[in-house]
Coordinates of C-alpha atoms and ligand atoms in Angstrom, one line a residue:
M1 CA 84.0 39.9 109.7
N2 CA 82.2 37.0 108.2
G3 CA 83.2 33.4 108.6
N4 CA 85.6 33.8 105.7
G5 CA 87.7 36.7 107.4
R6 CA 86.0 39.4 105.0
T7 CA 84.3 42.5 106.7
P8 CA 80.9 42.6 104.8
L9 CA 80.4 45.8 103.0
I10 CA 77.0 47.6 102.1
V11 CA 77.1 50.4 99.5
G12 CA 74.1 52.7 99.0
N13 CA 74.2 54.1 95.3
W14 CA 71.9 57.1 95.4
K15 CA 72.2 57.5 91.6
M16 CA 71.0 60.9 90.3
N17 CA 68.8 61.5 93.1
K18 CA 68.9 64.2 96.1
T19 CA 69.5 67.9 95.8
T20 CA 72.2 68.9 98.2
G21 CA 69.6 70.1 100.9
Q22 CA 67.8 66.7 100.4
A23 CA 71.0 64.7 100.6
V24 CA 71.9 66.2 104.0
V25 CA 68.6 65.1 105.3
L26 CA 69.0 61.7 104.1
A27 CA 72.5 61.3 105.4
Q28 CA 71.4 62.7 108.7
D29 CA 68.6 60.3 109.0
I30 CA 70.8 57.2 108.1
A31 CA 73.6 58.6 110.5
N32 CA 71.1 58.8 113.2
L33 CA 70.1 55.3 112.8
H34 CA 73.7 54.0 112.4
Y35 CA 75.0 53.1 115.8
R36 CA 78.8 52.9 116.6
D37 CA 78.5 49.3 117.8
Y38 CA 77.7 48.2 114.0
K39 CA 81.3 47.8 113.4
T40 CA 81.2 44.4 111.9
V41 CA 79.7 45.8 108.6
E42 CA 81.5 48.7 106.7
T43 CA 78.8 51.0 105.1
V44 CA 79.3 53.5 102.6
L45 CA 77.1 56.2 101.1
C46 CA 77.6 57.2 97.4
P47 CA 75.6 60.5 96.8
P48 CA 76.0 62.6 93.5
F49 CA 79.1 64.5 93.0
V50 CA 77.6 67.8 94.1
D51 CA 76.5 66.5 97.5
L52 CA 79.7 64.9 98.6
K53 CA 81.0 67.7 100.3
S54 CA 77.9 68.3 102.3
V55 CA 77.3 64.5 103.1
N56 CA 81.0 64.5 104.3
G57 CA 80.2 67.2 106.5
V58 CA 77.4 65.5 108.0
L59 CA 79.6 62.2 108.7
E60 CA 82.2 64.3 110.1
Y61 CA 79.9 66.2 112.4
D62 CA 78.3 63.1 113.5
R63 CA 81.8 61.2 113.9
S64 CA 80.0 58.6 112.0
A65 CA 81.6 55.3 110.9
L66 CA 79.8 55.6 107.7
R67 CA 82.3 56.0 104.8
L68 CA 81.7 58.2 101.8
G69 CA 82.1 57.1 98.1
A70 CA 81.6 58.4 94.5
Q71 CA 79.5 57.0 91.7
D72 CA 82.0 57.6 89.0
V73 CA 85.4 59.3 88.4
F74 CA 87.8 60.2 85.4
W75 CA 91.0 58.8 85.1
E76 CA 93.2 61.9 84.5
I77 CA 94.8 63.7 87.4
S78 CA 93.9 67.1 86.0
G79 CA 93.4 69.1 82.9
A80 CA 91.2 70.1 80.0
Y81 CA 88.5 67.5 80.7
T82 CA 85.3 69.6 80.9
G83 CA 82.8 68.1 83.4
A84 CA 85.1 65.5 84.6
I85 CA 86.0 64.6 88.3
S86 CA 89.7 63.3 89.3
P87 CA 90.3 60.9 91.9
E88 CA 92.3 63.5 93.7
M89 CA 89.4 65.5 94.0
L90 CA 87.3 62.7 95.4
R91 CA 89.8 62.0 98.0
E92 CA 90.0 65.6 99.0
V93 CA 86.3 65.8 99.7
G94 CA 86.5 62.6 101.9
C95 CA 85.8 59.6 99.4
S96 CA 87.3 56.1 100.3
Y97 CA 85.4 54.2 97.8
C98 CA 84.1 54.8 94.2
I99 CA 81.9 52.9 92.1
V100 CA 83.0 52.2 88.4
G101 CA 81.4 50.6 85.3
H102 CA 78.0 50.4 86.6
S103 CA 75.6 49.2 83.9
E104 CA 73.9 52.7 83.8
R105 CA 77.2 54.1 83.0
R106 CA 77.9 51.7 80.4
A107 CA 74.5 51.9 78.8
Y108 CA 73.9 55.7 78.9
F109 CA 77.3 57.0 78.9
G110 CA 79.2 54.5 76.7
E111 CA 81.6 53.3 79.3
T112 CA 83.9 50.7 77.9
D113 CA 85.8 47.9 79.8
A114 CA 89.0 49.6 78.8
D115 CA 87.5 52.9 80.6
V116 CA 86.8 51.0 83.8
N117 CA 90.2 49.6 83.7
R118 CA 92.1 53.1 83.6
K119 CA 89.5 54.3 86.2
V120 CA 90.6 51.4 88.5
H121 CA 94.1 52.0 88.0
A122 CA 93.6 55.9 88.7
L123 CA 91.7 55.3 91.8
L124 CA 94.1 52.8 93.3
R125 CA 97.0 55.5 92.7
A126 CA 94.9 57.9 94.8
G127 CA 94.2 55.4 97.5
I128 CA 90.5 55.1 96.9
V129 CA 88.9 51.5 96.7
P130 CA 87.1 50.8 93.4
I131 CA 84.0 48.9 93.6
I132 CA 83.9 47.4 90.1
C133 CA 80.2 46.6 88.7
V134 CA 79.9 43.8 86.3
G135 CA 76.8 41.8 85.2
E136 CA 75.0 40.3 82.2
G137 CA 71.8 41.5 80.5
L138 CA 68.7 39.2 80.3
E139 CA 69.5 37.8 76.9
L140 CA 72.7 36.3 78.1
R141 CA 71.3 35.0 81.3
D142 CA 68.6 33.2 79.2
A143 CA 71.0 31.8 77.0
G144 CA 72.4 30.1 80.0
D145 CA 74.5 30.1 83.2
R146 CA 77.8 29.3 81.2
Q147 CA 77.4 32.2 78.8
A148 CA 76.5 34.5 81.5
E149 CA 79.4 33.7 83.7
S150 CA 81.9 33.8 80.6
F151 CA 80.8 37.4 79.8
I152 CA 80.9 38.4 83.5
L153 CA 84.5 37.0 83.8
E154 CA 85.7 38.8 80.7
Q155 CA 84.4 42.1 82.3
V156 CA 86.4 41.3 85.5
E157 CA 89.5 40.3 83.5
A158 CA 89.4 43.5 81.4
A159 CA 88.7 45.8 84.6
L160 CA 91.6 44.3 86.4
E161 CA 94.1 44.3 83.4
G162 CA 97.7 45.5 84.5
L163 CA 97.0 45.4 88.2
N164 CA 99.3 43.6 90.6
D165 CA 98.3 40.7 92.7
R166 CA 98.1 42.6 96.0
D167 CA 96.1 45.4 94.5
V168 CA 93.3 43.0 93.3
S169 CA 92.9 41.8 97.0
T170 CA 92.1 45.4 98.0
I171 CA 89.3 46.0 95.3
V172 CA 85.5 45.1 95.4
I173 CA 83.5 43.7 92.8
A174 CA 79.9 44.0 92.8
Y175 CA 78.0 41.4 90.7
E176 CA 74.8 43.2 89.3
P177 CA 72.7 41.4 86.7
I178 CA 71.4 44.1 84.4
W179 CA 68.0 42.6 84.6
A180 CA 67.8 42.9 88.5
I181 CA 68.7 46.4 88.8
G182 CA 65.6 48.5 89.6
T183 CA 63.2 45.7 88.5
G184 CA 62.1 44.2 91.7
R185 CA 63.4 40.9 90.4
T186 CA 66.7 39.7 92.0
A187 CA 68.9 36.9 90.9
T188 CA 68.4 33.7 93.0
P189 CA 70.8 33.6 95.9
E190 CA 72.2 30.3 94.3
Q191 CA 72.8 32.2 90.9
A192 CA 74.6 35.1 92.8
Q193 CA 76.6 32.7 94.8
A194 CA 77.5 30.7 91.7
V195 CA 78.7 33.8 89.9
S196 CA 80.8 35.0 93.0
V197 CA 82.5 31.6 93.3
A198 CA 83.4 31.8 89.5
I199 CA 84.8 35.4 90.1
R200 CA 86.7 34.3 93.0
A201 CA 88.1 31.3 91.4
C202 CA 89.0 33.2 88.2
L203 CA 90.9 35.8 90.5
G204 CA 92.4 32.9 92.2
E205 CA 94.2 31.5 89.2
R206 CA 95.3 35.0 88.2
C207 CA 96.6 36.4 91.4
G208 CA 96.7 33.7 94.0
W209 CA 94.2 32.2 96.3
E210 CA 95.5 34.2 99.2
N211 CA 94.6 37.5 97.5
A212 CA 91.3 36.2 96.0
R213 CA 90.3 35.1 99.4
K214 CA 90.6 38.6 100.7
L215 CA 88.6 40.4 97.9
R216 CA 85.1 41.3 98.7
I217 CA 82.2 40.5 96.1
L218 CA 78.8 42.1 96.6
Y219 CA 75.6 41.3 94.9
G220 CA 73.3 44.2 93.7
G221 CA 69.9 44.1 91.9
S222 CA 66.5 44.8 93.9
L223 CA 67.9 44.1 97.3
K224 CA 65.4 45.0 100.0
P225 CA 64.8 44.5 103.7
E226 CA 62.4 41.7 102.6
N227 CA 64.8 39.5 100.4
V228 CA 68.2 40.4 101.9
A229 CA 68.1 37.4 104.5
L230 CA 68.3 34.9 101.4
F231 CA 71.6 36.3 100.4
V232 CA 73.4 36.8 103.7
P233 CA 74.3 33.1 104.3
M234 CA 75.8 32.7 101.0
P235 CA 79.5 32.2 101.7
D236 CA 80.9 34.1 98.7
I237 CA 78.8 37.2 98.9
D238 CA 80.2 39.7 101.2
G239 CA 77.5 42.5 101.1
G240 CA 75.3 44.3 98.9
L241 CA 75.2 47.3 96.4
I242 CA 71.8 48.9 97.0
G243 CA 70.2 51.3 94.6
G244 CA 66.4 52.2 95.3
A245 CA 66.3 51.0 99.0
S246 CA 69.4 53.1 99.8
L247 CA 67.2 56.2 99.6
D248 CA 65.1 55.2 102.4
A249 CA 67.1 55.4 105.7
R250 CA 65.2 52.9 107.6
A251 CA 65.2 50.3 104.8
F252 CA 69.0 50.8 104.1
I253 CA 70.0 50.5 107.7
D254 CA 67.7 47.3 108.1
L255 CA 69.5 45.9 105.0
M256 CA 73.0 46.5 106.6
K257 CA 71.9 45.2 109.9
A258 CA 71.0 41.9 108.1
W259 CA 74.7 41.5 107.6
L260 CA 75.9 42.3 111.3
Ligands
PEP301 C1 72.2 49.5 91.4 O1 71.9 50.7 90.9 O2 73.3 49.3 91.7 C2 71.1 48.8 92.1 C3 71.4 47.6 92.6 O3 69.9 49.5 92.0 P1 68.5 48.5 92.7 O4 68.8 48.1 94.3 O5 67.5 49.6 92.9 O6 68.0 47.3 92.1

């Protein structure tokens, strides 16, 4: 736990990388570097759908403390939704987390705030923790902190519509400025902290401070072992959502260890 009573969370988003054979090798490499005494940080691997079962097999065989997550989900339980994957399917294959609303899903697959909200409800019904991604584009950031923040808070409010206060305390929010994803350019730790404070304050007003204090907020966007130490001391940042660096076992574990 960090000084605020929250367990830091590190999530590796493998995106559309790794065939099943490659995913098994990467999961094994990460599991070999992940020792049992790394209990003070929760660590989640999010491979592509087709790799979930095999990666889960690696983690179970290893009796690893690493957790499994998916990169997306559909909100219906079952039915004629070609190509879609339900929360129940994710749960059965071993997922305890699922990313929703990643900016790449919003940009390339037209995912809307309303879709994100439906996914969040469906995941919670299935007992899977949603990791809700929010974040502004460069134009909004350049327009000023206030504009960027109000856009982000609108995304947060839309994603959480209709949830009860206690549910809100169990979800995870990842602040990922779009201009920092995969670009090598991070937000400054101060910017990320300010956005995290604004999100927590907004949720404190909406669902009570006790619940808002429990909710974890991650930063994502070009986090690397070389820059992570700047983000760790930020009191409202409770871990990271890692893209590129999660494909390198050593880099990913080094990132996680920074939060121990
Ligand atoms: C991401 O895709 O969520 C991400 C943060 O990517 P990267 O770490 O590569 O910027």
